[in-house]
């Protein structure tokens, strides 16, 4: 297979003459192709089969020990002006970016096969979907793209019909961190990535295309590309509300998206539409609708067990690729927090020795098709997407943020999103557990200047009167000893229920300078082992702490200079003034 679409054929030829692969293979996306690649990777040692009796069609990939997470310091946005990329991004001019990375691509695929992967982000027949083509020398990338996207012949047909696609050029190179770069050229609709085979660095449809490139297109075209899960909540009366939630990396999106209702909330059902990315458009009636551009999950493994999330636990017992987990003596995958079995070999394939650290890497991941999920919603394939009732921001905050609060209006909601701060996690290389600003959970993923991004968010009320309400949640508040105050996981539905009740105007709330808080008793805690004091602590606002936080955010805005929208500054100052007036 090749293509009748000349610009694509020409680009593939150009990449091939630069990188010199031994052969070129156009992916069709068939099951047979997937099985063949899995077979070949077992022969080459890139994958190993896990216990096929207990984990049928599950395989393990151990990455290079220096290549285990996203590399934000090596990720660049290449635009003519540095201002356009903004202080939230690393910047290079397009000329410098190409020169730097092209030198590394020179001959990089020698001795290897170059795979051409046409893919479609979003349902194949949705007007909201966008296509791309990734060329890569990694068969591991191909099988992951097969699970994560609509990949192969149907996508190619759409590209030939539409006449446009995002170009993604990837090579694992020599995996030397000194020769690793992820470059984005938003105005050329192109991505070049070399030196990593891991997740968001290498599966270019995901963060590179569906967030960084798409966020730039979304701004130009009047929509939003966000780091959000999409889920449906069906109440016992059979009514379903859809919500979209933005939490930073490894802060609970996958778990929330496939939550299992606790026994105390009989009759509720949860439907998963997406666990990581949402594309949001206004429809003809002015409602915000979401599609999930992906069709699979690349999820955090550690912590997954029958108590935290039985759905996720079951989902990854078959047809799953594991990356960087440990293994038991009888070749089952193992990770910290699995609660059953014990590790014999660690994530580097060595005999497990507790003295050399964790058995599974903290950012070890599973890749599965979304249809593996017991709570998969068929609407994930609906071309028109689903209408969104609420947008929910969140993060890991040991102290500051209450369990839940509601923004007063859209402008305040944009402030709430823009001021998301969260403790860093193992999803990116760097120190873990330090609080950093992560506006809308998009710090690593917004392809342009945050100041312009906030202005774009703020422009929505001019276009519709039907915007969803905006909330903030925090499952991670801790006591003095570092214990989580809130049980989390399935019990989070109690909080989501309050959010839906607010959207339906079924419940009151207390107005504070930082937003609306639940009234005493309005979050149902029946059957929960949680004291009224703890509940009050979870819903309390420490005014002094909030003043400091608000001031920090004001200082952070200064870093974006005159580009910061006036309305956002005014809203931050309004909150500051009201905090000053409260006791
Ligand atoms: P990315 O895929 O990196 O974007 O992350 P994500 O937001 O999908 O994170 P995920 O759901 O995979 O959760 C990451 C970690 O948070 C896991 O170790 C979970 O066990 C933990 N976690 C998820 N939900 C909760 C919760 O409600 N409470 C607590 N305490 N931990 C949680
Ligand atoms: C994240 O880090 O937010 C992820 C994992 O979802 S990766 O695909 O590696 O970016
Ligand atoms: Mn993510």
Coordinates of C-alpha atoms and ligand atoms in Angstrom, one line a residue:
X1 CA 0.0 0.0 0.0
X2 CA 1.1 3.5 -0.7
X3 CA -1.1 6.6 -1.4
X4 CA -2.7 8.4 -4.3
X5 CA -2.3 11.6 -2.3
X6 CA 0.9 13.2 -3.6
X7 CA 1.8 15.6 -0.8
X8 CA 1.8 12.6 1.5
X9 CA 3.8 10.4 -0.8
X10 CA 6.3 13.2 -1.3
X11 CA 6.7 13.8 2.4
X12 CA 7.2 10.1 3.1
X13 CA 9.8 9.9 0.3
X14 CA 11.6 13.0 1.8
X15 CA 11.7 11.5 5.3
X16 CA 13.0 8.2 3.8
X17 CA 15.8 9.9 1.9
X18 CA 16.8 11.8 5.0
X19 CA 16.7 8.9 7.4
X20 CA 17.7 6.0 5.1
X21 CA 15.6 3.1 6.4
X22 CA 16.1 -0.4 5.0
X23 CA 12.5 -0.6 4.0
X24 CA 9.2 1.2 4.2
X25 CA 6.0 -0.3 5.5
X26 CA 2.5 1.3 5.2
X27 CA 0.3 0.2 8.2
X28 CA -3.2 -1.0 7.4
X29 CA -4.3 -1.3 11.0
X30 CA -5.4 -4.9 10.6
X31 CA -5.4 -7.5 13.5
X32 CA -3.1 -9.7 11.5
X33 CA -0.6 -6.8 11.2
X34 CA -0.8 -6.2 15.0
X35 CA -0.2 -9.9 15.7
X36 CA 2.7 -10.1 13.2
X37 CA 4.4 -7.1 14.8
X38 CA 3.9 -8.5 18.3
X39 CA 5.5 -11.7 17.0
X40 CA 8.5 -9.9 15.5
X41 CA 9.1 -7.9 18.7
X42 CA 9.2 -11.0 20.8
X43 CA 11.8 -12.4 18.5
X44 CA 13.9 -9.2 18.6
X45 CA 13.5 -9.0 22.4
X46 CA 11.6 -5.7 22.4
X47 CA 8.5 -7.4 24.0
X48 CA 8.1 -10.4 26.1
X49 CA 5.0 -12.4 26.6
X50 CA 3.5 -12.4 30.1
X51 CA 1.7 -15.4 31.7
X52 CA -0.8 -16.2 28.9
X53 CA -3.0 -18.3 31.1
X54 CA -3.8 -15.5 33.4
X55 CA -3.0 -12.5 31.2
X56 CA -3.9 -13.6 27.6
X57 CA -2.4 -11.4 24.9
X58 CA -0.5 -9.3 27.4
X59 CA 3.0 -8.3 26.8
X60 CA 5.8 -6.4 28.6
X61 CA 8.1 -3.8 27.2
X62 CA 11.0 -2.6 29.3
X63 CA 12.2 0.8 28.0
X64 CA 15.7 2.2 28.3
X65 CA 16.2 3.2 31.9
X66 CA 16.8 6.8 30.9
X67 CA 13.6 6.9 28.8
X68 CA 10.7 6.5 31.2
X69 CA 8.6 9.6 31.1
X70 CA 7.9 12.8 29.1
X71 CA 10.8 15.2 28.9
X72 CA 9.4 18.7 29.2
X73 CA 12.8 20.4 29.1
X74 CA 13.5 18.9 25.7
X75 CA 10.1 19.8 24.3
X76 CA 9.9 22.9 22.0
X77 CA 7.4 25.0 20.3
X78 CA 8.9 26.5 17.1
X79 CA 7.2 29.7 15.9
X80 CA 8.6 32.9 14.3
X81 CA 8.3 34.9 17.5
X82 CA 9.1 33.7 21.0
X83 CA 6.1 35.7 22.3
X84 CA 3.8 33.4 20.4
X85 CA 5.0 30.3 22.3
X86 CA 5.0 32.3 25.5
X87 CA 6.8 31.8 28.8
X88 CA 5.0 28.6 29.4
X89 CA 6.9 26.9 26.6
X90 CA 10.5 26.3 25.5
X91 CA 11.0 28.1 22.2
X92 CA 13.1 27.9 19.1
X93 CA 12.7 29.5 15.7
X94 CA 11.4 27.1 13.0
X95 CA 14.7 27.4 11.2
X96 CA 16.8 26.6 14.3
X97 CA 14.4 23.8 15.3
X98 CA 14.6 22.1 11.9
X99 CA 18.3 22.5 11.7
X100 CA 18.9 21.1 15.1
X101 CA 16.7 18.0 14.8
X102 CA 17.3 17.3 11.1
X103 CA 21.0 16.8 11.8
X104 CA 20.0 14.1 14.3
X105 CA 17.5 12.5 11.8
X106 CA 20.3 12.1 9.2
X107 CA 20.6 8.4 8.6
X108 CA 18.8 7.6 11.8
X109 CA 16.7 4.7 10.4
X110 CA 19.6 2.9 8.8
X111 CA 19.2 -0.9 9.3
X112 CA 15.5 -0.3 10.4
X113 CA 12.1 -0.5 8.9
X114 CA 10.2 2.8 8.6
X115 CA 6.5 2.4 9.4
X116 CA 4.0 4.8 8.0
X117 CA 1.0 5.2 10.3
X118 CA -2.0 7.1 9.0
X119 CA -4.3 7.8 12.0
X120 CA -7.5 9.6 12.7
X121 CA -7.9 11.5 16.1
X122 CA -11.7 11.1 16.8
X123 CA -14.4 9.0 15.3
X124 CA -13.6 8.3 11.7
X125 CA -16.8 10.0 10.4
X126 CA -16.9 13.0 12.8
X127 CA -16.6 16.5 11.5
X128 CA -14.6 17.3 14.6
X129 CA -11.9 14.7 14.0
X130 CA -8.5 15.4 12.5
X131 CA -6.0 13.1 10.9
X132 CA -2.3 12.7 10.9
X133 CA 0.5 10.4 9.7
X134 CA 3.3 9.3 12.0
X135 CA 6.4 7.8 10.4
X136 CA 8.5 5.9 13.0
X137 CA 11.2 3.3 13.2
X138 CA 9.6 1.7 16.3
X139 CA 7.3 -1.2 16.0
X140 CA 6.4 -0.6 19.7
X141 CA 5.0 2.8 18.6
X142 CA 3.0 1.1 15.8
X143 CA 1.3 -1.4 18.2
X144 CA 0.6 1.4 20.7
X145 CA -0.9 3.6 18.0
X146 CA -3.1 0.7 17.0
X147 CA -4.5 0.5 20.5
X148 CA -4.7 4.2 21.1
X149 CA -6.0 5.6 17.8
X150 CA -8.1 4.8 14.8
X151 CA -5.2 3.8 12.6
X152 CA -4.7 2.4 9.2
X153 CA -6.6 2.2 5.9
X154 CA -9.8 4.0 7.0
X155 CA -7.7 6.9 8.3
X156 CA -5.7 7.0 5.0
X157 CA -8.9 7.1 3.0
X158 CA -10.0 10.1 5.1
X159 CA -6.7 11.9 4.6
X160 CA -6.9 11.3 0.8
X161 CA -10.5 12.7 0.9
X162 CA -9.8 15.7 3.2
X163 CA -6.4 16.5 1.6
X164 CA -4.8 17.4 4.9
X165 CA -2.9 15.8 7.8
X166 CA -0.5 16.6 10.5
X167 CA 3.0 15.3 9.7
X168 CA 4.7 13.4 12.6
X169 CA 8.3 12.3 12.1
X170 CA 9.7 10.0 14.8
X171 CA 12.8 7.9 15.4
X172 CA 14.0 6.4 18.6
X173 CA 17.5 7.5 17.4
X174 CA 20.1 6.2 19.8
X175 CA 18.1 6.9 23.0
X176 CA 20.8 9.2 24.2
X177 CA 19.1 11.9 26.4
X178 CA 21.7 14.4 24.9
X179 CA 20.2 13.8 21.5
X180 CA 16.6 13.8 22.4
X181 CA 14.1 16.5 21.2
X182 CA 10.4 16.8 20.7
X183 CA 9.8 19.8 18.3
X184 CA 6.5 21.2 17.2
X185 CA 5.9 23.5 14.2
X186 CA 2.3 24.5 14.7
X187 CA 2.1 26.6 11.5
X188 CA 3.5 23.8 9.4
X189 CA 1.2 21.3 11.1
X190 CA 4.3 19.2 11.8
X191 CA 6.0 17.4 14.6
X192 CA 9.6 16.0 14.8
X193 CA 10.6 13.8 17.7
X194 CA 13.8 11.8 18.2
X195 CA 15.7 9.9 20.9
X196 CA 12.7 8.6 23.0
X197 CA 10.4 5.7 22.6
X198 CA 8.2 6.5 25.5
X199 CA 4.5 7.5 25.7
X200 CA 3.8 11.2 25.0
X201 CA 7.3 11.6 23.5
X202 CA 6.8 9.0 20.8
X203 CA 3.0 8.3 20.3
X204 CA 2.7 11.6 18.3
X205 CA -1.1 11.5 17.9
X206 CA -1.5 12.0 21.6
X207 CA 0.1 15.0 23.4
X208 CA 2.0 16.4 20.3
X209 CA -0.9 16.4 17.9
X210 CA -4.1 16.2 19.9
X211 CA -3.0 18.8 22.4
X212 CA 0.0 21.0 21.3
X213 CA -0.8 21.3 17.6
X214 CA -4.6 21.0 18.1
X215 CA -4.6 23.7 20.8
X216 CA -3.2 26.2 18.2
X217 CA -5.8 25.1 15.6
X218 CA -8.5 25.3 18.2
X219 CA -7.7 28.9 19.0
X220 CA -7.7 29.8 15.3
X221 CA -11.0 28.0 14.7
X222 CA -12.9 28.7 17.9
X223 CA -12.8 25.4 19.8
X224 CA -10.8 23.9 22.7
X225 CA -8.3 21.0 22.8
X226 CA -7.9 20.1 26.5
X227 CA -6.2 17.6 28.9
X228 CA -9.6 16.4 30.1
X229 CA -11.4 13.1 30.7
X230 CA -15.0 12.8 29.5
X231 CA -17.5 10.7 31.4
X232 CA -21.2 10.1 31.7
X233 CA -23.0 9.9 35.0
X234 CA -26.3 8.1 34.8
X235 CA -28.6 8.5 37.9
X236 CA -31.1 5.9 39.1
X237 CA -33.8 7.6 37.1
X238 CA -31.8 6.9 33.9
X239 CA -30.8 10.5 33.2
X240 CA -27.2 11.0 32.0
X241 CA -25.0 14.0 32.5
X242 CA -21.6 14.3 30.8
X243 CA -18.7 16.1 32.4
X244 CA -15.2 17.0 31.3
X245 CA -12.4 17.1 34.0
X246 CA -8.9 18.5 33.7
X247 CA -6.4 17.2 36.2
X248 CA -2.6 17.3 35.7
X249 CA -0.7 14.1 34.7
X250 CA -1.1 11.2 37.1
X251 CA -3.7 13.0 39.2
X252 CA -6.6 10.7 38.7
X253 CA -8.3 11.2 35.3
X254 CA -8.2 7.5 34.2
X255 CA -9.5 6.4 37.6
X256 CA -12.3 8.9 37.7
X257 CA -13.3 8.3 34.1
X258 CA -14.0 4.6 34.9
X259 CA -15.2 4.9 38.4
X260 CA -17.3 2.2 40.1
X261 CA -20.2 3.6 42.1
X262 CA -20.0 2.6 45.8
X263 CA -22.7 0.3 47.2
X264 CA -24.2 3.3 49.0
X265 CA -25.2 4.9 45.7
X266 CA -27.3 2.1 44.1
X267 CA -28.6 2.6 40.6
X268 CA -25.9 4.9 39.5
X269 CA -23.8 4.0 36.4
X270 CA -20.7 5.5 35.0
X271 CA -19.9 5.7 31.3
X272 CA -16.3 6.4 30.1
X273 CA -15.9 8.5 26.9
X274 CA -12.3 9.4 27.4
X275 CA -9.5 9.4 30.0
X276 CA -7.0 12.0 28.8
X277 CA -8.0 14.4 26.0
X278 CA -11.2 16.2 25.0
X279 CA -11.9 18.3 22.0
X280 CA -14.7 20.7 22.8
X281 CA -16.8 22.5 20.2
X282 CA -19.9 24.7 20.3
X283 CA -22.7 23.0 18.4
X284 CA -25.4 24.8 16.3
X285 CA -27.5 25.3 19.5
X286 CA -24.6 26.9 21.4
X287 CA -24.0 23.9 23.6
X288 CA -20.4 22.7 24.3
X289 CA -19.9 19.2 23.0
X290 CA -17.0 16.9 23.5
X291 CA -15.3 14.2 21.5
X292 CA -12.4 12.1 22.7
X293 CA -9.8 12.1 19.9
X294 CA -8.2 8.9 21.2
X295 CA -9.6 5.3 21.2
X296 CA -7.4 3.7 23.9
X297 CA -5.7 4.4 27.2
X298 CA -2.1 4.9 28.2
X299 CA -2.7 4.7 31.9
X300 CA -0.6 4.8 35.1
X301 CA -0.3 1.2 36.4
X302 CA 0.9 1.6 40.1
X303 CA -2.0 1.9 42.6
X304 CA -4.4 -0.1 40.4
X305 CA -6.1 -2.8 42.4
X306 CA -9.5 -4.4 43.1
X307 CA -10.3 -1.8 45.8
X308 CA -9.2 1.4 44.0
X309 CA -10.6 0.4 40.6
X310 CA -11.9 -3.0 39.8
X311 CA -12.8 -1.9 36.2
X312 CA -9.2 -0.9 35.5
X313 CA -7.9 -4.0 37.3
X314 CA -10.0 -6.3 35.1
X315 CA -9.4 -4.3 31.9
X316 CA -5.7 -4.9 32.0
X317 CA -5.9 -8.7 32.5
X318 CA -6.1 -9.3 28.7
X319 CA -5.0 -7.7 25.4
X320 CA -2.7 -5.2 27.2
X321 CA 0.8 -3.9 26.6
X322 CA 2.6 -3.1 29.9
X323 CA 5.6 -0.8 29.9
X324 CA 8.1 -0.8 32.8
X325 CA 6.2 -2.9 35.3
X326 CA 7.8 -5.7 37.4
X327 CA 7.1 -9.4 37.1
X328 CA 6.2 -12.2 39.6
X329 CA 8.0 -15.5 39.6
X330 CA 5.2 -17.0 37.4
X331 CA 5.5 -14.2 34.9
X332 CA 2.5 -12.1 35.8
X333 CA 2.9 -8.3 35.7
X334 CA 3.4 -6.8 39.2
X335 CA 3.3 -3.2 40.5
X336 CA 3.3 -1.3 43.8
X337 CA -0.2 -1.2 45.1
X338 CA -1.4 -4.3 43.2
X339 CA -2.2 -6.0 46.6
X340 CA -1.7 -9.5 45.3
X341 CA 1.5 -11.4 44.4
X342 CA 5.0 -10.3 44.9
X343 CA 7.8 -9.1 42.6
X344 CA 10.6 -11.4 41.4
X345 CA 12.0 -9.2 38.7
X346 CA 12.0 -5.4 38.6
X347 CA 11.2 -2.9 35.8
X348 CA 14.7 -3.2 34.5
X349 CA 14.5 -7.0 34.3
X350 CA 16.8 -7.5 37.3
X351 CA 16.1 -9.8 40.2
X352 CA 14.0 -7.7 42.5
X353 CA 16.0 -6.2 45.4
X354 CA 14.1 -3.7 47.7
X355 CA 17.4 -1.9 48.2
X356 CA 17.4 -0.8 44.6
X357 CA 14.1 1.0 44.7
X358 CA 10.6 0.2 43.5
X359 CA 9.8 -3.0 41.6
X360 CA 7.7 -1.2 39.0
X361 CA 8.6 2.2 37.7
X362 CA 6.3 4.9 39.3
X363 CA 5.4 6.0 35.7
X364 CA 4.9 2.4 34.4
X365 CA 1.9 2.3 32.1
X366 CA -0.6 0.1 30.5
X367 CA -1.8 0.5 26.9
X368 CA -5.3 -0.9 26.1
X369 CA -8.1 -0.3 23.6
X370 CA -10.9 1.7 25.1
X371 CA -13.3 -1.1 24.2
X372 CA -11.6 -3.3 26.9
X373 CA -13.1 -1.0 29.5
X374 CA -16.2 -2.5 31.2
X375 CA -17.7 1.0 31.5
X376 CA -16.9 2.0 27.8
X377 CA -19.6 4.2 26.4
X378 CA -20.6 3.6 22.7
X379 CA -21.0 7.3 22.4
X380 CA -17.2 7.5 22.4
X381 CA -17.7 6.6 18.7
X382 CA -20.5 9.1 18.1
X383 CA -19.5 11.7 15.4
X384 CA -21.4 14.5 17.2
X385 CA -19.9 13.8 20.7
X386 CA -21.7 14.5 23.9
X387 CA -23.1 17.7 25.5
X388 CA -21.1 18.8 28.6
X389 CA -22.9 19.9 31.8
X390 CA -19.9 20.7 33.9
X391 CA -16.2 21.4 33.5
X392 CA -14.1 20.3 36.5
X393 CA -10.6 21.3 37.3
X394 CA -8.4 19.6 40.0
X395 CA -5.0 18.9 41.2
X396 CA -3.0 17.4 44.1
X397 CA -3.1 19.9 46.9
X398 CA -2.2 18.6 50.3
X399 CA -3.5 21.7 52.0
X400 CA -5.1 24.5 50.1
X401 CA -8.0 23.4 47.9
X402 CA -11.2 22.1 49.5
X403 CA -12.8 18.8 48.3
X404 CA -15.0 20.7 45.9
X405 CA -16.1 24.2 45.1
X406 CA -18.0 25.9 42.3
X407 CA -16.9 29.0 40.3
X408 CA -19.2 31.9 40.4
X409 CA -19.4 32.3 36.7
X410 CA -17.4 31.5 33.5
X411 CA -14.8 34.3 34.1
X412 CA -14.2 33.2 37.6
X413 CA -14.1 29.6 36.3
X414 CA -11.3 30.6 33.9
X415 CA -9.4 32.1 36.9
X416 CA -10.0 28.8 38.8
X417 CA -8.6 26.8 35.9
X418 CA -5.7 29.2 35.3
X419 CA -4.7 29.0 38.9
X420 CA -4.6 25.2 39.1
X421 CA -1.5 24.2 41.1
X422 CA -0.5 20.7 41.7
X423 CA 2.3 18.5 43.2
X424 CA 4.5 17.2 40.4
X425 CA 4.3 13.4 39.6
X426 CA 6.4 10.8 37.9
X427 CA 4.7 11.4 34.6
X428 CA 7.5 13.8 33.6
X429 CA 11.2 13.6 34.3
X430 CA 12.1 15.8 37.3
X431 CA 11.5 16.3 41.0
X432 CA 8.3 14.7 42.3
X433 CA 6.0 16.3 44.9
X434 CA 6.8 20.0 44.5
X435 CA 3.9 22.3 43.8
X436 CA 4.0 23.9 40.4
X437 CA 1.5 26.1 38.4
X438 CA -0.3 23.9 35.9
X439 CA -3.1 26.1 34.4
X440 CA -6.0 24.0 33.1
X441 CA -3.6 21.0 33.6
X442 CA -2.1 22.2 30.2
X443 CA 1.3 23.5 31.3
X444 CA 3.2 20.7 29.4
X445 CA 0.7 20.7 26.5
X446 CA -0.5 24.2 25.4
X447 CA 1.1 24.9 22.1
X448 CA 1.0 28.7 22.4
X449 CA 1.2 31.6 24.9
X450 CA -0.9 30.9 28.0
X451 CA -2.0 34.6 28.0
X452 CA -3.6 34.1 24.6
X453 CA -5.0 30.8 25.7
X454 CA -6.8 32.4 28.7
X455 CA -8.1 35.1 26.3
X456 CA -9.5 32.4 24.1
X457 CA -11.2 30.7 27.0
X458 CA -12.6 34.1 28.0
X459 CA -14.1 34.6 24.5
X460 CA -16.7 31.9 24.9
X461 CA -19.4 33.8 26.7
X462 CA -19.5 36.2 23.7
X463 CA -20.5 33.3 21.5
X464 CA -23.1 31.4 23.6
X465 CA -25.3 31.7 26.7
X466 CA -25.2 27.9 27.3
X467 CA -21.8 27.3 28.7
X468 CA -21.4 24.6 31.4
X469 CA -20.7 25.5 35.0
X470 CA -17.1 25.2 36.2
X471 CA -15.9 23.4 39.4
X472 CA -12.7 22.5 41.2
X473 CA -12.1 19.3 43.1
X474 CA -9.2 18.0 45.2
X475 CA -9.1 14.3 46.2
X476 CA -5.7 14.7 47.7
X477 CA -6.1 16.8 50.8
X478 CA -3.9 15.5 53.7
X479 CA -3.9 15.6 57.5
X480 CA -0.8 16.6 59.5
X481 CA 0.6 13.0 59.2
X482 CA 0.3 12.9 55.4
X483 CA -2.8 10.7 55.3
X484 CA -5.4 11.5 52.7
X485 CA -8.6 12.9 54.3
X486 CA -10.9 11.8 51.6
X487 CA -11.3 8.1 50.6
X488 CA -11.3 8.9 46.9
X489 CA -11.8 6.6 43.9
X490 CA -15.4 5.2 43.9
X491 CA -16.4 7.6 46.7
X492 CA -15.6 10.6 44.4
X493 CA -19.1 10.0 42.9
X494 CA -20.6 11.6 46.1
X495 CA -18.8 14.8 45.0
X496 CA -19.8 14.5 41.4
X497 CA -23.4 14.0 42.5
X498 CA -23.3 17.4 44.2
X499 CA -21.8 18.9 41.1
X500 CA -24.7 17.5 39.0
X501 CA -27.2 18.8 41.6
X502 CA -25.7 22.2 41.3
X503 CA -26.0 22.1 37.5
X504 CA -29.7 21.2 37.9
X505 CA -30.2 23.9 40.5
X506 CA -31.3 21.2 43.0
X507 CA -29.1 22.2 45.9
X508 CA -27.9 25.4 47.6
X509 CA -24.4 26.5 48.4
X510 CA -22.4 28.9 50.6
X511 CA -20.9 31.9 48.8
X512 CA -17.3 32.7 49.7
X513 CA -14.6 34.9 48.0
X514 CA -13.2 31.9 46.2
X515 CA -16.5 30.4 45.0
X516 CA -19.5 28.4 46.2
X517 CA -19.0 25.7 48.8
X518 CA -21.3 22.8 49.7
X519 CA -23.6 23.4 52.7
X520 CA -23.2 21.2 55.7
X521 CA -24.6 17.7 55.0
X522 CA -25.2 18.3 51.2
X523 CA -22.4 15.9 50.3
X524 CA -23.8 12.5 51.2
X525 CA -21.4 10.7 53.6
X526 CA -23.8 7.9 54.6
X527 CA -21.9 4.6 55.2
X528 CA -18.6 6.4 55.0
X529 CA -16.2 6.2 57.9
X530 CA -15.6 9.9 58.0
X531 CA -16.3 12.2 60.9
X532 CA -18.2 15.5 60.6
X533 CA -14.9 17.3 61.7
X534 CA -13.0 15.7 58.9
X535 CA -15.7 16.7 56.5
X536 CA -15.6 20.3 57.8
X537 CA -11.8 20.3 57.4
X538 CA -12.2 19.0 53.8
X539 CA -14.6 21.8 53.0
X540 CA -12.8 24.6 54.8
X541 CA -11.1 27.6 53.4
X542 CA -7.9 28.9 55.1
X543 CA -8.2 32.6 54.3
X544 CA -4.5 33.4 55.0
X545 CA -3.3 30.6 52.8
X546 CA -5.7 31.6 50.0
X547 CA -4.4 35.2 50.2
X548 CA -0.8 34.0 49.8
X549 CA -1.9 31.7 46.9
X550 CA -3.8 34.5 45.2
X551 CA -0.8 36.8 45.5
X552 CA 1.5 34.1 44.0
X553 CA -0.9 33.7 41.1
X554 CA -0.9 37.5 40.6
X555 CA 2.9 37.4 40.5
X556 CA 2.8 34.5 38.1
X557 CA 0.5 36.5 35.8
X558 CA 3.1 39.3 35.8
X559 CA 5.4 36.9 34.0
X560 CA 3.1 37.1 30.9
X561 CA 3.2 40.9 30.8
X562 CA 0.7 43.0 28.9
X563 CA -0.7 40.0 27.1
X564 CA -2.7 38.8 30.1
X565 CA -6.4 39.5 29.5
X566 CA -7.6 42.4 31.6
X567 CA -10.7 40.4 32.7
X568 CA -8.5 37.7 34.2
X569 CA -6.4 40.3 36.1
X570 CA -9.6 42.0 37.4
X571 CA -11.0 38.7 38.5
X572 CA -7.8 37.9 40.4
X573 CA -7.9 41.3 42.1
X574 CA -11.6 40.9 42.9
X575 CA -10.9 37.7 44.8
X576 CA -7.9 39.4 46.5
X577 CA -10.1 42.3 47.7
X578 CA -12.8 40.0 48.9
X579 CA -10.4 37.8 50.8
X580 CA -9.0 41.0 52.4
X581 CA -12.5 41.9 53.6
X582 CA -13.3 38.5 55.0
X583 CA -12.1 37.7 58.5
Ligands
LIG1 P1 -2.1 10.9 33.0 O1 -2.4 9.6 32.2 O2 -0.7 11.0 33.4 O3 -2.6 12.1 32.3 O4 -2.8 10.7 34.4 P2 -4.3 10.5 35.0 O5 -4.8 11.8 35.5 O6 -5.1 9.7 34.1 O7 -4.0 9.7 36.4 P3 -4.5 8.3 36.9 O8 -6.0 8.2 37.0 O9 -3.8 7.2 36.2 O10 -4.0 8.3 38.4 C1 -2.7 8.4 38.8 C2 -2.5 8.0 40.3 O11 -3.4 8.7 41.1 C3 -2.6 6.6 40.6 O12 -1.5 6.1 41.3 C4 -3.9 6.5 41.4 O13 -3.9 5.4 42.3 C5 -4.0 7.8 42.1 N1 -5.4 8.2 42.3 C6 -6.4 8.3 41.4 N2 -7.6 8.7 41.9 C7 -7.4 8.9 43.2 C8 -8.2 9.3 44.3 O14 -9.4 9.5 44.2 N3 -7.6 9.4 45.5 C9 -6.3 9.1 45.7 N4 -5.7 9.2 46.9 N5 -5.4 8.7 44.7 C10 -6.0 8.6 43.5
LIG2 C1 0.6 12.5 30.8 O1 1.8 12.6 31.2 O2 -0.3 13.4 31.0 C2 0.1 11.3 30.1 C3 1.1 10.2 29.8 O3 -1.0 11.1 29.8 S1 2.0 10.6 28.3 O4 1.3 10.0 27.2 O5 3.4 10.0 28.4 O6 2.2 12.0 28.1
LIG3 MN1 -2.3 12.9 30.4

